[in-house]
PDB file of C-alpha atoms in Angstrom:
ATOM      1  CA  UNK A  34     -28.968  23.719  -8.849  1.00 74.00           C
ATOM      2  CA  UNK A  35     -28.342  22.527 -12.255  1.00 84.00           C
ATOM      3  CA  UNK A  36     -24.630  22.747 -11.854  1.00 91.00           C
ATOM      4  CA  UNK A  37     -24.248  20.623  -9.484  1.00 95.00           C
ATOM      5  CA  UNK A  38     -24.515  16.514  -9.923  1.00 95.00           C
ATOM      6  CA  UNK A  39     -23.960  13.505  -6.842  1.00 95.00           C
ATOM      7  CA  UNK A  40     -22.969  10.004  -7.647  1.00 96.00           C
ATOM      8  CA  UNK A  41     -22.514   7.494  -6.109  1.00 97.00           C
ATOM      9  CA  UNK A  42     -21.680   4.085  -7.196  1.00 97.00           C
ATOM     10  CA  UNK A  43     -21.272   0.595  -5.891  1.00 98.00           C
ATOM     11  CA  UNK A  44     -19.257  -2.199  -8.522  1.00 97.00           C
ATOM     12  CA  UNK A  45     -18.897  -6.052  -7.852  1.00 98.00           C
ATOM     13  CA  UNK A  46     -16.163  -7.469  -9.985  1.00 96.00           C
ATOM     14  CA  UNK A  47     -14.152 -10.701  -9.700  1.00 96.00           C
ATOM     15  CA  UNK A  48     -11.326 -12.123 -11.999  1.00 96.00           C
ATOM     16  CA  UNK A  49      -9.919 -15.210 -12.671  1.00 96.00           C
ATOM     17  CA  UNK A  50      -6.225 -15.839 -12.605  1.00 96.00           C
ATOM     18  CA  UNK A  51      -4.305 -15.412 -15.997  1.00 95.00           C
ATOM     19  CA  UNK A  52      -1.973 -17.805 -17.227  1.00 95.00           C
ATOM     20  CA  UNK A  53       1.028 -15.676 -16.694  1.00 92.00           C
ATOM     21  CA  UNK A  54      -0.146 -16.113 -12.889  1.00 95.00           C
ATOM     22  CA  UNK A  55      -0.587 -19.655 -12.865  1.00 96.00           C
ATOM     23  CA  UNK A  56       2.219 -20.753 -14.879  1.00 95.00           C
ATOM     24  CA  UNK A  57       5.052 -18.654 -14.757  1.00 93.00           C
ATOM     25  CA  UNK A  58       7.881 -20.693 -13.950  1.00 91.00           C
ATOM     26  CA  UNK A  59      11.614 -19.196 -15.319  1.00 88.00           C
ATOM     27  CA  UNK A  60      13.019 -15.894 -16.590  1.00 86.00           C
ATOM     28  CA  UNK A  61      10.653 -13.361 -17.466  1.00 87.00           C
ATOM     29  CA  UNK A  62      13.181 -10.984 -19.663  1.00 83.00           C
ATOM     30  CA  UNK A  63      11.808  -8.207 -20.649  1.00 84.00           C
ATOM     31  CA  UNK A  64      11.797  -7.476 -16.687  1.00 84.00           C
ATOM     32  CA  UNK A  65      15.154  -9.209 -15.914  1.00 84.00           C
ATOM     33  CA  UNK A  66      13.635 -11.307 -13.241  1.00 88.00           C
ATOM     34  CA  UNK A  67      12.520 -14.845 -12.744  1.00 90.00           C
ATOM     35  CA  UNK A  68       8.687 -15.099 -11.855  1.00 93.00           C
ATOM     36  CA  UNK A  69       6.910 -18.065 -10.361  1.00 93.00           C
ATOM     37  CA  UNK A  70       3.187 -18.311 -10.454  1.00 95.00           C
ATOM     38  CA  UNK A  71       0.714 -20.407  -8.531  1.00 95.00           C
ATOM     39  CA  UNK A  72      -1.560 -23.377  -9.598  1.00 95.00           C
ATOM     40  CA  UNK A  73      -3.640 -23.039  -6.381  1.00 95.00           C
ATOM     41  CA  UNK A  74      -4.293 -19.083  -7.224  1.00 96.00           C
ATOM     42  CA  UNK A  75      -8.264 -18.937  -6.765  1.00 96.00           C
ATOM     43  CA  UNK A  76     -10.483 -16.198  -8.364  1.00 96.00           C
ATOM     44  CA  UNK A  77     -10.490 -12.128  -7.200  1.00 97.00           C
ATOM     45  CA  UNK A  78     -13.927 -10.636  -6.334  1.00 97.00           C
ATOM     46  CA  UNK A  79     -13.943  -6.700  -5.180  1.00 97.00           C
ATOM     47  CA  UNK A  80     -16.607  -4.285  -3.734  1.00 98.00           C
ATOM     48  CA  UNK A  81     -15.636  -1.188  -4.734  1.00 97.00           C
ATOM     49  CA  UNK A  82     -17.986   2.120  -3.517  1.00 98.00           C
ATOM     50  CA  UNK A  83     -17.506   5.254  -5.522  1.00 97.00           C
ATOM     51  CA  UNK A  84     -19.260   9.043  -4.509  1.00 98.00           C
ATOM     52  CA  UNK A  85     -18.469  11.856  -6.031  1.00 97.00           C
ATOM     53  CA  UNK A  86     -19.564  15.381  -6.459  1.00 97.00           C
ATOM     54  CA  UNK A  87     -19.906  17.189  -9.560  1.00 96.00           C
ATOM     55  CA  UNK A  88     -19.386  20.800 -10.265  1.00 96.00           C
ATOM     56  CA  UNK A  89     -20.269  21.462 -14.388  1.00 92.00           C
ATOM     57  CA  UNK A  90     -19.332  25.192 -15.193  1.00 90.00           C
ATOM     58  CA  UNK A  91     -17.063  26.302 -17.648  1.00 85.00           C
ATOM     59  CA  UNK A  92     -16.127  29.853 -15.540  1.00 92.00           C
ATOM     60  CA  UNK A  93     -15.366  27.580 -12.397  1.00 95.00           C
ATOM     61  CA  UNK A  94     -15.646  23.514 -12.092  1.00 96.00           C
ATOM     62  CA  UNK A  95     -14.637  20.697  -9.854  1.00 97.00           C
ATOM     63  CA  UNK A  96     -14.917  16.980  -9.238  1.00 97.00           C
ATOM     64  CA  UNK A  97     -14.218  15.625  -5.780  1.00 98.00           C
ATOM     65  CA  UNK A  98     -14.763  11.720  -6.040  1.00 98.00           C
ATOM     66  CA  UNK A  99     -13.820   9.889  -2.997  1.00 98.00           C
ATOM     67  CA  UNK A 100     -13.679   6.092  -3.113  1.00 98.00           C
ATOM     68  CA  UNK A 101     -13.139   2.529  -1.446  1.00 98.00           C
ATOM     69  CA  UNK A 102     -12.679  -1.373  -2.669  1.00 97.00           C
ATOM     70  CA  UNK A 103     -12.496  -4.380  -0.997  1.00 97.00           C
ATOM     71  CA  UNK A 104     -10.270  -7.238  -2.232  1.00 97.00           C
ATOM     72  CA  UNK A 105     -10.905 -10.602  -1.072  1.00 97.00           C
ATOM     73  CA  UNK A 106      -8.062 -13.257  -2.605  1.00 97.00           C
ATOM     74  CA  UNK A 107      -6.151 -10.121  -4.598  1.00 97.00           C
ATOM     75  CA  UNK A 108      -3.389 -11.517  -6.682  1.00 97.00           C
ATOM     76  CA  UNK A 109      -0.326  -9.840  -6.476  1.00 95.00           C
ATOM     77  CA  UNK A 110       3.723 -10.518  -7.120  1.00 95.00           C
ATOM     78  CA  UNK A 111       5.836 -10.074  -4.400  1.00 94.00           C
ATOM     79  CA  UNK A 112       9.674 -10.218  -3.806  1.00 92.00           C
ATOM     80  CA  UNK A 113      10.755 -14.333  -2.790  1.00 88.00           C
ATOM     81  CA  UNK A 114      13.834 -13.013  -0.288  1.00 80.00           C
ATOM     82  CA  UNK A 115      15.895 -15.366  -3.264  1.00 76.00           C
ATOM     83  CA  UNK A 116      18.371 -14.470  -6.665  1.00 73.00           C
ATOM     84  CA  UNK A 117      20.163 -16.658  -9.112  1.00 75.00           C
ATOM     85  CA  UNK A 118      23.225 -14.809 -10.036  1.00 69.00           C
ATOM     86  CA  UNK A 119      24.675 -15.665 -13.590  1.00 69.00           C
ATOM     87  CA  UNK A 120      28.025 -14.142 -15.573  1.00 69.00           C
ATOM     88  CA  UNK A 121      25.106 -12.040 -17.076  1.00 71.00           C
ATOM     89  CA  UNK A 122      24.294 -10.960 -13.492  1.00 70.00           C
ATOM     90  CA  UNK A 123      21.500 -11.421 -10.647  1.00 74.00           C
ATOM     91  CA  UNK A 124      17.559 -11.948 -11.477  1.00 85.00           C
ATOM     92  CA  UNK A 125      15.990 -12.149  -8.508  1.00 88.00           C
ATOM     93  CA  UNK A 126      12.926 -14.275  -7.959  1.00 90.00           C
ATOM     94  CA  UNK A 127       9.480 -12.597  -7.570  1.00 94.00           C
ATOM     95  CA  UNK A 128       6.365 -14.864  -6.473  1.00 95.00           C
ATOM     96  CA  UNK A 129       2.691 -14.833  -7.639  1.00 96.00           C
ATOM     97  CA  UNK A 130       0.266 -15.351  -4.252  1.00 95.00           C
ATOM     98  CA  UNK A 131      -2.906 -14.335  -2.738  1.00 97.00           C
ATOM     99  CA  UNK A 132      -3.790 -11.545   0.164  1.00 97.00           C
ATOM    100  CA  UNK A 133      -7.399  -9.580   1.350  1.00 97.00           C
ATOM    101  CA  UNK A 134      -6.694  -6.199   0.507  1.00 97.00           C
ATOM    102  CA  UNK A 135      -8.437  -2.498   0.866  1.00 97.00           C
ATOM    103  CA  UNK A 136      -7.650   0.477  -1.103  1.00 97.00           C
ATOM    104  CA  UNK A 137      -9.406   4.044  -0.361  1.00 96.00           C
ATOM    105  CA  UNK A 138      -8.438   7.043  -1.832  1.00 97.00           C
ATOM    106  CA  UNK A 139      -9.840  10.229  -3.927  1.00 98.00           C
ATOM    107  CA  UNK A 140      -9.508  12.184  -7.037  1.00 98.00           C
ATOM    108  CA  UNK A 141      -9.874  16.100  -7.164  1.00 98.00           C
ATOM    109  CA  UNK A 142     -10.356  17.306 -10.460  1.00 97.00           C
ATOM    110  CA  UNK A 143     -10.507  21.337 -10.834  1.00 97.00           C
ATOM    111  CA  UNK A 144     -11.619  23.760 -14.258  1.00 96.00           C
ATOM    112  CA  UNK A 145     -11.217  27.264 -13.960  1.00 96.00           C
ATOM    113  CA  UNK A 146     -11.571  29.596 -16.989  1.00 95.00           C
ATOM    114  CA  UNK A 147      -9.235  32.943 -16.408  1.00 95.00           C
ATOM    115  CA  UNK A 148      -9.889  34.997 -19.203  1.00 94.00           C
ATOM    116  CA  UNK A 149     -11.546  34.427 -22.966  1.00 93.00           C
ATOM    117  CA  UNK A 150      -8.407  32.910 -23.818  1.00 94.00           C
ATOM    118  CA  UNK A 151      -6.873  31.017 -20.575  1.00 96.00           C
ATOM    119  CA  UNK A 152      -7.992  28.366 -19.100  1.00 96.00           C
ATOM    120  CA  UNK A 153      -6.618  26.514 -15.868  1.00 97.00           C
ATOM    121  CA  UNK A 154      -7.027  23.071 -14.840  1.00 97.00           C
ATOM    122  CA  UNK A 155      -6.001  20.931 -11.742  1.00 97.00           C
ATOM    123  CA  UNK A 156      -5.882  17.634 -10.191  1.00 98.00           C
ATOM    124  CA  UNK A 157      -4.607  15.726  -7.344  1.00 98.00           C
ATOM    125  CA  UNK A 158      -5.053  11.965  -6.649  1.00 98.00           C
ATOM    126  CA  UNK A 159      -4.242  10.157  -3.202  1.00 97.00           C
ATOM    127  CA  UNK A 160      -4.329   6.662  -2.564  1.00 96.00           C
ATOM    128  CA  UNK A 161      -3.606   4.175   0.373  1.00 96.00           C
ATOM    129  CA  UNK A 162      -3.700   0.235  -0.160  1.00 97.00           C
ATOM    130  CA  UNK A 163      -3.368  -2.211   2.693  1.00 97.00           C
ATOM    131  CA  UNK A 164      -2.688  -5.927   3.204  1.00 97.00           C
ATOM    132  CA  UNK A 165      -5.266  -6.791   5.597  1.00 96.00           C
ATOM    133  CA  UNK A 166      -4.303 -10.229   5.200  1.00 96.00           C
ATOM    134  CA  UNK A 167      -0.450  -9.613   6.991  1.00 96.00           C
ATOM    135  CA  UNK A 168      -1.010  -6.152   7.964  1.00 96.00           C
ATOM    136  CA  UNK A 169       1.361  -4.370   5.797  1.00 96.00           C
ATOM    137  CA  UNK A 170       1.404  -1.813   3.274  1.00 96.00           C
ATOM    138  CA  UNK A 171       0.055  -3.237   0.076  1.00 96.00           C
ATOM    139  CA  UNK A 172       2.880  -3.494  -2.897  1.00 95.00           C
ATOM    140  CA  UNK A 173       3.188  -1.217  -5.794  1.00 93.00           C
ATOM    141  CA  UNK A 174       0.741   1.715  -4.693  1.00 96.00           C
ATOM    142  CA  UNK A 175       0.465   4.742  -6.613  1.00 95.00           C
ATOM    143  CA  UNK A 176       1.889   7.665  -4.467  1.00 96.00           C
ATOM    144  CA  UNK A 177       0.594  11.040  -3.871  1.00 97.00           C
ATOM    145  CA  UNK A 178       0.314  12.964  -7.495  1.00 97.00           C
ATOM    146  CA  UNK A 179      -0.939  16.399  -8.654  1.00 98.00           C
ATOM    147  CA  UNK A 180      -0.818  18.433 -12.100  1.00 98.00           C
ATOM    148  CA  UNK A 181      -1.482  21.994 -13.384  1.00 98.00           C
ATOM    149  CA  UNK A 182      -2.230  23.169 -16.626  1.00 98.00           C
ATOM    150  CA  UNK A 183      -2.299  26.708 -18.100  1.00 98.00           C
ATOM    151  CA  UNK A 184      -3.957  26.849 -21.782  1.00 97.00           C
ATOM    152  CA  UNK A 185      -4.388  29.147 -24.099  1.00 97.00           C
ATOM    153  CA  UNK A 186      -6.757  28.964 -27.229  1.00 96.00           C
ATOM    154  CA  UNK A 187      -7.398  31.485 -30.097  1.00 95.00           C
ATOM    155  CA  UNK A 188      -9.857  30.095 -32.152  1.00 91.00           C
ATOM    156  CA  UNK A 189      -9.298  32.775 -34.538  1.00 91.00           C
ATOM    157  CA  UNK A 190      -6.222  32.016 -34.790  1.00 93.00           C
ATOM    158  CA  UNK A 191      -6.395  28.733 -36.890  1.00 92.00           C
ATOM    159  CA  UNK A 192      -7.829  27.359 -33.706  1.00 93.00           C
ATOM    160  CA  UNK A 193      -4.139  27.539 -31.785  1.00 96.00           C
ATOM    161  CA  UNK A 194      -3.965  25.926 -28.788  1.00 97.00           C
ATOM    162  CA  UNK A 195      -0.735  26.608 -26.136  1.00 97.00           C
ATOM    163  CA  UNK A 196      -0.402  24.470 -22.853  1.00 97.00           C
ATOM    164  CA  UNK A 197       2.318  24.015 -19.856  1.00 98.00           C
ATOM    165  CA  UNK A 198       1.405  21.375 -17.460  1.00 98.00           C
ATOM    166  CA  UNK A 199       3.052  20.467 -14.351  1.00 98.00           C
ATOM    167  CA  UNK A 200       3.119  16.974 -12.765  1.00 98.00           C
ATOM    168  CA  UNK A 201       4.523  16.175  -9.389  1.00 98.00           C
ATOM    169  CA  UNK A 202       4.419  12.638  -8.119  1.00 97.00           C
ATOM    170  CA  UNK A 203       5.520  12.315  -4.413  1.00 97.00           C
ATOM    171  CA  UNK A 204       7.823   9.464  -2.815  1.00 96.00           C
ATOM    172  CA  UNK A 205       5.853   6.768  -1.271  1.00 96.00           C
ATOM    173  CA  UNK A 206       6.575   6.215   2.124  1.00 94.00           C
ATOM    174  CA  UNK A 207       4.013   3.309   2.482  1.00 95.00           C
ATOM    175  CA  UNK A 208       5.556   0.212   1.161  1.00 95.00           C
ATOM    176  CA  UNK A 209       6.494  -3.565   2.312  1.00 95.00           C
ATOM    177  CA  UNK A 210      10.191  -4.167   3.333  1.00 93.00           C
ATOM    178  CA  UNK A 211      10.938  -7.259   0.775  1.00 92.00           C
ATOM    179  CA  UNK A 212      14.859  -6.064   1.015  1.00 91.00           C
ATOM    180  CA  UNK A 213      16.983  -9.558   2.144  1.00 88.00           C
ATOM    181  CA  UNK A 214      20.514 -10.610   1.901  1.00 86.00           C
ATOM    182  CA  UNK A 215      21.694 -13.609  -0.612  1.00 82.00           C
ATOM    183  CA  UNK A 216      25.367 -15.124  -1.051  1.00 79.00           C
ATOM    184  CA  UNK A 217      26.639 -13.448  -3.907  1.00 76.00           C
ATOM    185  CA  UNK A 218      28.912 -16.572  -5.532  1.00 74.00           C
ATOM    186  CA  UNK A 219      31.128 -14.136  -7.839  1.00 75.00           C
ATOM    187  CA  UNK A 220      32.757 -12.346  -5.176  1.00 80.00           C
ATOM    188  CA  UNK A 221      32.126 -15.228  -2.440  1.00 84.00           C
ATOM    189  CA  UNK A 222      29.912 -12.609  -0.055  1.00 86.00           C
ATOM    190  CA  UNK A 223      26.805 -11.897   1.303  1.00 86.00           C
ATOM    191  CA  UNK A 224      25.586  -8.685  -0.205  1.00 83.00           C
ATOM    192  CA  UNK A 225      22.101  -6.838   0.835  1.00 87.00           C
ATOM    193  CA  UNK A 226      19.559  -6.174  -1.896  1.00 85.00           C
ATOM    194  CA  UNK A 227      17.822  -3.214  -1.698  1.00 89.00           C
ATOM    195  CA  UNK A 228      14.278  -4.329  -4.122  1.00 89.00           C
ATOM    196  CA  UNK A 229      11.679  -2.304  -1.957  1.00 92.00           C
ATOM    197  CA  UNK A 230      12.795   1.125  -1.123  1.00 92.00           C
ATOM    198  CA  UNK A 231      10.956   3.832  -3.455  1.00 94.00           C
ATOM    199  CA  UNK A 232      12.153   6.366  -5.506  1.00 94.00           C
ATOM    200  CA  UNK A 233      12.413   9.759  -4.389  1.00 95.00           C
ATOM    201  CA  UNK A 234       9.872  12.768  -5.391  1.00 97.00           C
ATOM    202  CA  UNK A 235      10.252  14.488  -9.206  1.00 97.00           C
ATOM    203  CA  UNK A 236       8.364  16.870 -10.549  1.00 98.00           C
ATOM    204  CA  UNK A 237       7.761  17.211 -14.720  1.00 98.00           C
ATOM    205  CA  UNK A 238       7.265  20.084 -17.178  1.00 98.00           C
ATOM    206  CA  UNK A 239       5.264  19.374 -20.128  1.00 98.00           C
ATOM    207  CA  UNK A 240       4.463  21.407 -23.536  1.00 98.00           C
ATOM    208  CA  UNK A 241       1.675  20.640 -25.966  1.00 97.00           C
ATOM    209  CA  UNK A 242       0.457  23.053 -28.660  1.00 97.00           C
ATOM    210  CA  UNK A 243      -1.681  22.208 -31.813  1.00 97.00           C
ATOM    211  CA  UNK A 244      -3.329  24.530 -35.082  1.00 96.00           C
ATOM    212  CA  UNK A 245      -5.292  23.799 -37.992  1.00 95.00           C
ATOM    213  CA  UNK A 246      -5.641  24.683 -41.162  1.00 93.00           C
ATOM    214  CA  UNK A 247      -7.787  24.085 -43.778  1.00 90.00           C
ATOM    215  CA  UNK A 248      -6.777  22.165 -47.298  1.00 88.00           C
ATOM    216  CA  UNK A 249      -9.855  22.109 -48.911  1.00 87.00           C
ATOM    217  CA  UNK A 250     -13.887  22.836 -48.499  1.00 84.00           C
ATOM    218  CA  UNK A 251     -14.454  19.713 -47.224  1.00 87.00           C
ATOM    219  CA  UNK A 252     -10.392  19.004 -45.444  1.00 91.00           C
ATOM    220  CA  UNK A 253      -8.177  20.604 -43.003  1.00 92.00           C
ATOM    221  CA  UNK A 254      -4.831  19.593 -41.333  1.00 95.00           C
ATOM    222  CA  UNK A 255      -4.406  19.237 -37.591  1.00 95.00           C
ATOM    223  CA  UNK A 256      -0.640  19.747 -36.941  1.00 97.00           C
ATOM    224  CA  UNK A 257       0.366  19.455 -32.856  1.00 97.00           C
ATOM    225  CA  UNK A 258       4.318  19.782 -31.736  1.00 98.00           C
ATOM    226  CA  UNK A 259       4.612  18.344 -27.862  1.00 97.00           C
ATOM    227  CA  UNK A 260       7.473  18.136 -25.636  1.00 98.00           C
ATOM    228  CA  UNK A 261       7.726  15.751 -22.405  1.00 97.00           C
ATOM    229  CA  UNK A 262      10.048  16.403 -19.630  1.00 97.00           C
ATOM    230  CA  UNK A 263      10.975  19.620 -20.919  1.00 97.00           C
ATOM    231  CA  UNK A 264      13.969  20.087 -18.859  1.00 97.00           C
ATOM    232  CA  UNK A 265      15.022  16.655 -18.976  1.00 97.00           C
ATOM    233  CA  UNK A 266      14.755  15.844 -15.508  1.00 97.00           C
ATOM    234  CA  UNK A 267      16.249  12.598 -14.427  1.00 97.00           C
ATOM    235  CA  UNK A 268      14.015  10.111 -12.449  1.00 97.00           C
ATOM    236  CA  UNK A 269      12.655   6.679 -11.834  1.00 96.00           C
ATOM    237  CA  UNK A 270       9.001   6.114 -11.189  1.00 95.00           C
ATOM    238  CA  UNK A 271       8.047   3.949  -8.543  1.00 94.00           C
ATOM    239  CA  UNK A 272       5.719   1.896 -10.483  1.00 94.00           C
ATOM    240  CA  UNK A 273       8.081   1.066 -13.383  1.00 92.00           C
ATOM    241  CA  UNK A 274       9.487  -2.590 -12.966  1.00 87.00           C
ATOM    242  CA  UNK A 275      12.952  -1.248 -15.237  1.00 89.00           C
ATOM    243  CA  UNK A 276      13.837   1.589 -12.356  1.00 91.00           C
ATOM    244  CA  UNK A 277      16.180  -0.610 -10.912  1.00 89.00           C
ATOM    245  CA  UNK A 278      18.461  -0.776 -14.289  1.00 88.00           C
ATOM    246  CA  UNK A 279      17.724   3.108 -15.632  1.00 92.00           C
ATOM    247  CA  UNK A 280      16.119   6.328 -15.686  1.00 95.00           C
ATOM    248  CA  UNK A 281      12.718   6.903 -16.788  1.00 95.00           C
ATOM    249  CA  UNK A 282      12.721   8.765 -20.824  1.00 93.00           C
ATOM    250  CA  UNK A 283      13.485  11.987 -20.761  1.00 95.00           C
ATOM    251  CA  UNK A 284      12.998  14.977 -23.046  1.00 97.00           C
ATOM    252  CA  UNK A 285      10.927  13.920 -25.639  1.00 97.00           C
ATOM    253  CA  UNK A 286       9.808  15.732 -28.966  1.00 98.00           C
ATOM    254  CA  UNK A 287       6.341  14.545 -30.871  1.00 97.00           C
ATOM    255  CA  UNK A 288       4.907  16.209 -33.931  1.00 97.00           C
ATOM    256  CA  UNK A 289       1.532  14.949 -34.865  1.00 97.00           C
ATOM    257  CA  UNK A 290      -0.304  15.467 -38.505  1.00 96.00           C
ATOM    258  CA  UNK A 291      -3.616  14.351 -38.649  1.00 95.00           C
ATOM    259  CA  UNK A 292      -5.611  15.104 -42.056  1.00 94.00           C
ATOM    260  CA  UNK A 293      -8.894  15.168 -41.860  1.00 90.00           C
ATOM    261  CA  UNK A 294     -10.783  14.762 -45.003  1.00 87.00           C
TER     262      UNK A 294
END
């Protein structure tokens, strides 16, 4: 019926190497590592297939879009196995080069509305990437995710919104084992470093509210007051290239005024 809506979707897309890929060639330090790129690098070009199906219903929605691309010459930066160690420390060397990759996943997406006034939404994303090229678990892969939300509104209430969201991201237990030993020359030993292991499951608490209020006939003010990491959970995400020096941010207080006039 109306409600309901199939896509599908097929995307050709190819890239050509960026200078930071091809030219790199020293200390990158904003990421406390030294990064050599690749002259030789040649361009990207990915098939990527996309179907999804479509639910549109305020009283009870859903997206389920599964999906699959196709990477032939995907660029990405990998561990070298080497470090330089300084009196400032050890940066260890990452490498620019070139593999066939796959990546399939899907995205569930869910809207249900609870009562005038509550609403509940959901989502879950799942992902798998491959080397094809050296059979391996591709690098830096998203890991299993999901998030809940709980919102209320009260439009008579100077249009006050009230929402807790949830977010859980998993430990990936797909990766490539770049770990290696160097010769450490500051205490005259070979030590092990440990670059590929993940970081271990965490889940979030989130609160967002917002109001407005008029000013004028033609103005009104939009004030919103959000915390992040409400409990001020400590954790490192995966995909952040600083989790080996500290903990992701933790709680964090916004307040936004927008005037709109």
């Amino acid at each position: 019926n109306n409600d309901y809506e199939f896509l599908f979707n097929y995307g050709l897309a190819s890239r050509m190497p960026n200078v930071s890929e091809l030219f790199s060639d020293g200390l990158h330090h904003s990421a406390a590592r030294i990064e050599t790129g690749s002259l030789t690098l040649n361009k990207e070009v990915a098939n990527k297939f996309v179907a999804s199906l479509e639910r549109k219903n305020e009283n009870f929605g859903f997206s389920i879009s599964p999906y699959y691309r196709h990477i032939n010459d995907f660029i990405q930066l990998i561990p070298a196995g080497e470090a330089l160690t300084t009196i400032r420390g050890a940066f260890i060397e990452w490498q620019y080069n070139q593999v066939d990759a796959r990546i399939f996943g899907v995205d569930i997406d869910v809207n249900k509305k609870l009562s005038d006034k509550f609403n509940y939404n959901g989502s879950i994303s799942l992902l798998r990437g491959d080397n094809v090229t050296e059979d391996i678990p591709l690098i830096h892969m998203p890991s299993a995710n999901f998030s809940n939300t709980i919102t209320y509104k009260n439009e008579k209430l100077n249009q006050l919104s009230i929402g807790i969201t949830q977010y859980t991201e998993l430990r990936q237990n797909r990766y490539p084992d770049y770990n290696f030993y160097t010769f450490n020359p500051i205490t005259q030993e070979d030590v092990y470093v440990d670059i590929s292991s993940p970081t271990d499951a965490f889940t979030l608490f989130h609160f967002n509210s917002s109001a407005s209020f008029k000013v004028s006939s033609n103005s009104n003010l939009n004030v919103a007051f959000n915390i992040e990491n409400v409990f001020n959970v400590s954790y490192r995400n995966y995909l952040n290239r600083l989790r080996y020096f500290a903990d992701d941010v933790g709680r964090n207080f916004n307040i936004k005024l927008k005037l709109n006039y």
